[in-house]
Amino acid sequence: MSGPRRRRRRWLRRLLLLPVLLALFSALQVAALRFVDPPLSLFMAARHVEAWRAGDGGFRHAYRWRDLERIAPTLPLAAIAAEDQNFAVHRGFDLEAIEKAREHNARGGRLRGASTISQQVAKNVFLWNGRSWIRKGLEAWYTVLVEAMWPKRRILEVYVNVAEFGDGVYGAQAAARTFFGKDADALSSAESARLAAVLPSPRRYSAARPGPYVQRRTSAIERQMRQIGGATYLERLDRGEPGVRSGSRP
């Protein structure tokens, strides 16, 4: 076999091996973060790059990890009520919610998303912001890994710690201190619902100065928190019992 042909075959083998190596690397990432609390997310890093490009050299993000036991249970409950009421029963993708969102968006009006909490964890922790098909494919892959390797409680714990609740304000503890002057374990039901209310667009809406939309959404989330079972929902989640299927979002 000639030298050029051998070189081509070598390069072909390397190209075929690359997806396997990337899949292995991503699996190791997800496996490690089941036990290690992320010191930073790619979304936080991307926000710093965005600020640097805008000439805002003084930008600083607020982020401090807190274990779920040190966060008021009303906040993860509010996040589930607002973002993913089938969290306890789906395996990463809520096909029913996706179809409802597609039908709603086809009718026009305010766009509705259907990302689950698992998908948002995959996106916020491991990926960058964007709408390309490559990024969406990677989001789906990481979502599968997260659901396969992490218990639901860990997914929820990471989500409430890395979610953006305001411009540069990430996680329950930073949000509680920034907007309410208290620690995350002291959040009330209304405060938790208000934080969850800004999740769709935390740089547009304010938990500190809620406008009419945030106020209406906060009330709706509080109703949904009661509807899905209140604190008993999280207790069933810890025991691995099925949650209440609702499929509706405030």
Short mmCIF file of C-alpha atoms in Angstrom, two decimals:
data_model
loop_
_atom_site.label_atom_id
_atom_site.label_comp_id
_atom_site.label_asym_id
_atom_site.label_seq_id
_atom_site.Cartn_x
_atom_site.Cartn_y
_atom_site.Cartn_z
CA MET A 1 0.00 0.00 0.00
CA SER A 2 1.37 3.40 -1.00
CA GLY A 3 2.30 6.07 1.57
CA PRO A 4 -0.50 8.54 0.64
CA ARG A 5 -3.12 5.80 0.89
CA ARG A 6 -1.86 4.74 4.32
CA ARG A 7 -1.99 8.33 5.51
CA ARG A 8 -5.57 8.70 4.26
CA ARG A 9 -6.61 5.56 6.09
CA ARG A 10 -4.93 6.79 9.27
CA TRP A 11 -6.79 10.09 9.08
CA LEU A 12 -10.05 8.27 8.38
CA ARG A 13 -9.60 6.09 11.47
CA ARG A 14 -8.92 9.18 13.54
CA LEU A 15 -12.03 10.91 12.23
CA LEU A 16 -14.13 7.84 13.03
CA LEU A 17 -12.63 7.69 16.52
CA LEU A 18 -13.33 11.36 17.29
CA PRO A 19 -17.10 10.98 17.99
CA VAL A 20 -16.34 8.07 20.34
CA LEU A 21 -13.81 10.16 22.27
CA LEU A 22 -16.19 13.12 22.47
CA ALA A 23 -19.00 10.87 23.71
CA LEU A 24 -16.69 9.40 26.35
CA PHE A 25 -15.52 12.86 27.43
CA SER A 26 -19.09 14.15 27.80
CA ALA A 27 -20.10 11.06 29.79
CA LEU A 28 -17.17 11.62 32.16
CA GLN A 29 -18.18 15.28 32.54
CA VAL A 30 -21.72 14.37 33.54
CA ALA A 31 -20.59 11.53 35.82
CA ALA A 32 -18.20 13.83 37.68
CA LEU A 33 -20.82 16.54 38.25
CA ARG A 34 -23.16 14.07 39.88
CA PHE A 35 -20.87 14.37 42.91
CA VAL A 36 -18.89 17.59 42.31
CA ASP A 37 -20.68 20.93 42.52
CA PRO A 38 -19.89 23.03 39.42
CA PRO A 39 -17.79 26.09 40.33
CA LEU A 40 -18.93 27.79 37.12
CA SER A 41 -21.24 27.14 34.18
CA LEU A 42 -20.59 27.84 30.52
CA PHE A 43 -23.49 30.31 30.59
CA MET A 44 -21.70 32.31 33.29
CA ALA A 45 -18.46 32.25 31.30
CA ALA A 46 -20.33 33.34 28.16
CA ARG A 47 -21.86 36.28 30.05
CA HIS A 48 -18.38 37.48 30.97
CA VAL A 49 -17.31 37.27 27.33
CA GLU A 50 -20.42 39.21 26.34
CA ALA A 51 -19.64 41.93 28.90
CA TRP A 52 -16.01 42.10 27.77
CA ARG A 53 -17.06 42.53 24.15
CA ALA A 54 -19.44 45.32 25.21
CA GLY A 55 -16.61 47.10 26.99
CA ASP A 56 -17.97 46.39 30.47
CA GLY A 57 -14.72 45.43 32.15
CA GLY A 58 -16.24 45.80 35.61
CA PHE A 59 -18.89 43.12 35.18
CA ARG A 60 -18.99 40.55 37.98
CA HIS A 61 -21.42 37.68 38.33
CA ALA A 62 -23.03 36.65 41.62
CA TYR A 63 -22.96 32.93 42.31
CA ARG A 64 -22.63 30.85 45.45
CA TRP A 65 -23.50 27.16 45.57
CA ARG A 66 -25.93 25.90 48.22
CA ASP A 67 -26.95 22.29 48.78
CA LEU A 68 -30.65 21.64 48.31
CA GLU A 69 -31.10 21.11 52.05
CA ARG A 70 -30.04 24.73 52.59
CA ILE A 71 -32.53 26.15 50.09
CA ALA A 72 -36.16 26.77 50.99
CA PRO A 73 -38.18 23.91 49.44
CA THR A 74 -40.58 26.47 48.01
CA LEU A 75 -38.00 27.53 45.39
CA PRO A 76 -37.45 24.14 43.66
CA LEU A 77 -41.20 23.59 43.94
CA ALA A 78 -41.85 26.96 42.27
CA ALA A 79 -39.36 26.13 39.52
CA ILE A 80 -41.16 22.85 38.80
CA ALA A 81 -44.56 24.55 38.86
CA ALA A 82 -43.38 27.26 36.48
CA GLU A 83 -41.07 25.37 34.14
CA ASP A 84 -41.71 21.62 34.14
CA GLN A 85 -44.71 20.16 35.91
CA ASN A 86 -44.01 16.69 34.50
CA PHE A 87 -40.47 16.73 35.87
CA ALA A 88 -41.01 13.71 38.12
CA VAL A 89 -42.29 11.44 35.36
CA HIS A 90 -40.51 12.33 32.12
CA ARG A 91 -37.08 11.07 31.12
CA GLY A 92 -35.66 14.37 29.99
CA PHE A 93 -38.10 15.36 27.24
CA ASP A 94 -41.78 16.23 27.71
CA LEU A 95 -43.24 15.27 24.34
CA GLU A 96 -46.74 16.30 25.38
CA ALA A 97 -45.56 19.80 26.34
CA ILE A 98 -43.56 20.08 23.11
CA GLU A 99 -46.65 19.32 21.03
CA LYS A 100 -48.78 21.79 23.00
CA ALA A 101 -46.12 24.48 22.59
CA ARG A 102 -45.92 23.81 18.85
CA GLU A 103 -49.69 24.16 18.48
CA HIS A 104 -49.74 27.31 20.62
CA ASN A 105 -46.90 28.96 18.69
CA ALA A 106 -48.54 28.10 15.37
CA ARG A 107 -51.56 30.16 16.44
CA GLY A 108 -49.34 33.22 17.02
CA GLY A 109 -49.00 35.44 20.08
CA ARG A 110 -46.40 35.09 22.85
CA LEU A 111 -44.00 32.24 22.03
CA ARG A 112 -44.10 29.34 24.46
CA GLY A 113 -41.16 27.05 25.11
CA ALA A 114 -41.22 23.43 26.20
CA SER A 115 -37.71 22.82 27.58
CA THR A 116 -37.66 20.61 30.64
CA ILE A 117 -35.56 21.33 33.71
CA SER A 118 -33.24 18.52 32.60
CA GLN A 119 -32.74 20.18 29.21
CA GLN A 120 -32.05 23.53 30.85
CA VAL A 121 -29.45 21.97 33.14
CA ALA A 122 -27.76 20.38 30.12
CA LYS A 123 -27.77 23.72 28.30
CA ASN A 124 -26.73 25.96 31.21
CA VAL A 125 -23.96 23.79 32.62
CA PHE A 126 -22.36 22.17 29.59
CA LEU A 127 -23.20 24.31 26.56
CA TRP A 128 -23.33 27.81 25.14
CA ASN A 129 -26.33 29.90 24.19
CA GLY A 130 -27.53 29.63 20.61
CA ARG A 131 -30.06 28.10 18.26
CA SER A 132 -27.94 26.06 15.85
CA TRP A 133 -28.82 22.45 15.10
CA ILE A 134 -25.42 21.35 16.41
CA ARG A 135 -26.08 22.98 19.79
CA LYS A 136 -29.60 21.55 19.94
CA GLY A 137 -28.22 18.10 19.17
CA LEU A 138 -25.62 18.41 21.91
CA GLU A 139 -28.31 19.62 24.31
CA ALA A 140 -30.35 16.48 23.59
CA TRP A 141 -27.27 14.28 24.11
CA TYR A 142 -26.34 15.89 27.42
CA THR A 143 -29.99 15.70 28.54
CA VAL A 144 -29.96 11.94 27.95
CA LEU A 145 -26.72 11.62 29.94
CA VAL A 146 -27.99 13.78 32.81
CA GLU A 147 -31.21 11.78 33.12
CA ALA A 148 -29.33 8.48 32.92
CA MET A 149 -26.61 9.36 35.46
CA TRP A 150 -28.21 11.75 37.94
CA PRO A 151 -31.18 11.21 40.27
CA LYS A 152 -33.99 13.72 39.88
CA ARG A 153 -33.03 15.39 43.14
CA ARG A 154 -29.52 16.13 41.83
CA ILE A 155 -30.92 17.56 38.58
CA LEU A 156 -33.16 19.87 40.58
CA GLU A 157 -30.33 20.84 42.95
CA VAL A 158 -28.04 21.83 40.08
CA TYR A 159 -30.84 23.69 38.30
CA VAL A 160 -31.75 25.98 41.20
CA ASN A 161 -28.05 26.70 41.71
CA VAL A 162 -27.15 27.66 38.13
CA ALA A 163 -30.39 29.19 36.84
CA GLU A 164 -30.12 32.90 36.03
CA PHE A 165 -32.55 34.96 38.12
CA GLY A 166 -31.25 38.36 37.03
CA ASP A 167 -28.49 39.80 34.89
CA GLY A 168 -25.39 38.10 36.26
CA VAL A 169 -27.26 36.66 39.25
CA TYR A 170 -27.04 32.86 39.25
CA GLY A 171 -28.56 30.43 41.68
CA ALA A 172 -30.83 30.50 44.70
CA GLN A 173 -28.38 31.97 47.23
CA ALA A 174 -27.19 34.84 45.03
CA ALA A 175 -30.78 35.66 44.05
CA ALA A 176 -32.04 35.59 47.63
CA ARG A 177 -29.24 37.88 48.81
CA THR A 178 -29.46 40.23 45.82
CA PHE A 179 -33.22 40.71 45.65
CA PHE A 180 -34.50 40.01 49.17
CA GLY A 181 -31.49 40.51 51.47
CA LYS A 182 -31.75 37.05 53.00
CA ASP A 183 -30.32 33.56 52.61
CA ALA A 184 -31.90 31.02 50.29
CA ASP A 185 -33.26 28.89 53.15
CA ALA A 186 -35.37 31.84 54.34
CA LEU A 187 -37.25 32.46 51.08
CA SER A 188 -41.03 32.59 51.41
CA SER A 189 -43.44 30.92 49.04
CA ALA A 190 -44.27 34.26 47.39
CA GLU A 191 -40.60 35.18 46.98
CA SER A 192 -39.81 31.78 45.49
CA ALA A 193 -42.71 32.11 43.05
CA ARG A 194 -41.49 35.59 42.06
CA LEU A 195 -38.00 34.26 41.32
CA ALA A 196 -39.48 31.47 39.22
CA ALA A 197 -41.65 34.03 37.42
CA VAL A 198 -38.63 35.78 35.88
CA LEU A 199 -36.94 32.58 34.66
CA PRO A 200 -38.12 32.84 31.05
CA SER A 201 -36.29 36.16 30.63
CA PRO A 202 -34.29 37.19 33.74
CA ARG A 203 -32.64 40.17 32.03
CA ARG A 204 -35.99 41.56 30.93
CA TYR A 205 -38.02 41.01 34.09
CA SER A 206 -37.08 41.95 37.66
CA ALA A 207 -37.74 39.99 40.83
CA ALA A 208 -36.89 43.10 42.88
CA ARG A 209 -39.28 45.40 41.00
CA PRO A 210 -41.96 43.13 39.55
CA GLY A 211 -44.14 44.62 36.85
CA PRO A 212 -47.70 43.54 36.02
CA TYR A 213 -46.58 40.47 34.05
CA VAL A 214 -44.33 39.16 36.83
CA GLN A 215 -47.02 39.82 39.43
CA ARG A 216 -49.63 37.88 37.44
CA ARG A 217 -47.23 35.06 36.75
CA THR A 218 -46.20 34.92 40.42
CA SER A 219 -49.82 34.44 41.47
CA ALA A 220 -50.31 31.74 38.83
CA ILE A 221 -47.17 29.90 39.96
CA GLU A 222 -48.31 29.95 43.60
CA ARG A 223 -51.61 28.38 42.53
CA GLN A 224 -49.77 25.71 40.54
CA MET A 225 -47.48 24.99 43.51
CA ARG A 226 -50.55 24.12 45.55
CA GLN A 227 -52.11 22.19 42.68
CA ILE A 228 -49.17 19.84 42.17
CA GLY A 229 -49.15 18.97 45.86
CA GLY A 230 -47.02 21.56 47.65
CA ALA A 231 -44.22 20.23 49.85
CA THR A 232 -45.48 16.65 49.48
CA TYR A 233 -44.47 16.77 45.81
CA LEU A 234 -40.81 17.07 46.77
CA GLU A 235 -41.20 14.35 49.39
CA ARG A 236 -42.59 11.98 46.73
CA LEU A 237 -39.73 12.97 44.43
CA ASP A 238 -37.17 12.05 47.12
CA ARG A 239 -38.86 8.67 47.55
CA GLY A 240 -38.89 8.09 43.79
CA GLU A 241 -42.67 8.07 43.64
CA PRO A 242 -44.53 9.40 40.57
CA GLY A 243 -45.41 13.08 40.71
CA VAL A 244 -48.61 14.77 39.72
CA ARG A 245 -48.95 15.02 35.95
CA SER A 246 -50.27 18.37 34.93
CA GLY A 247 -48.68 19.39 31.66
CA SER A 248 -49.82 23.01 32.02
CA ARG A 249 -47.60 26.01 32.59
CA PRO A 250 -48.58 29.29 34.24
#
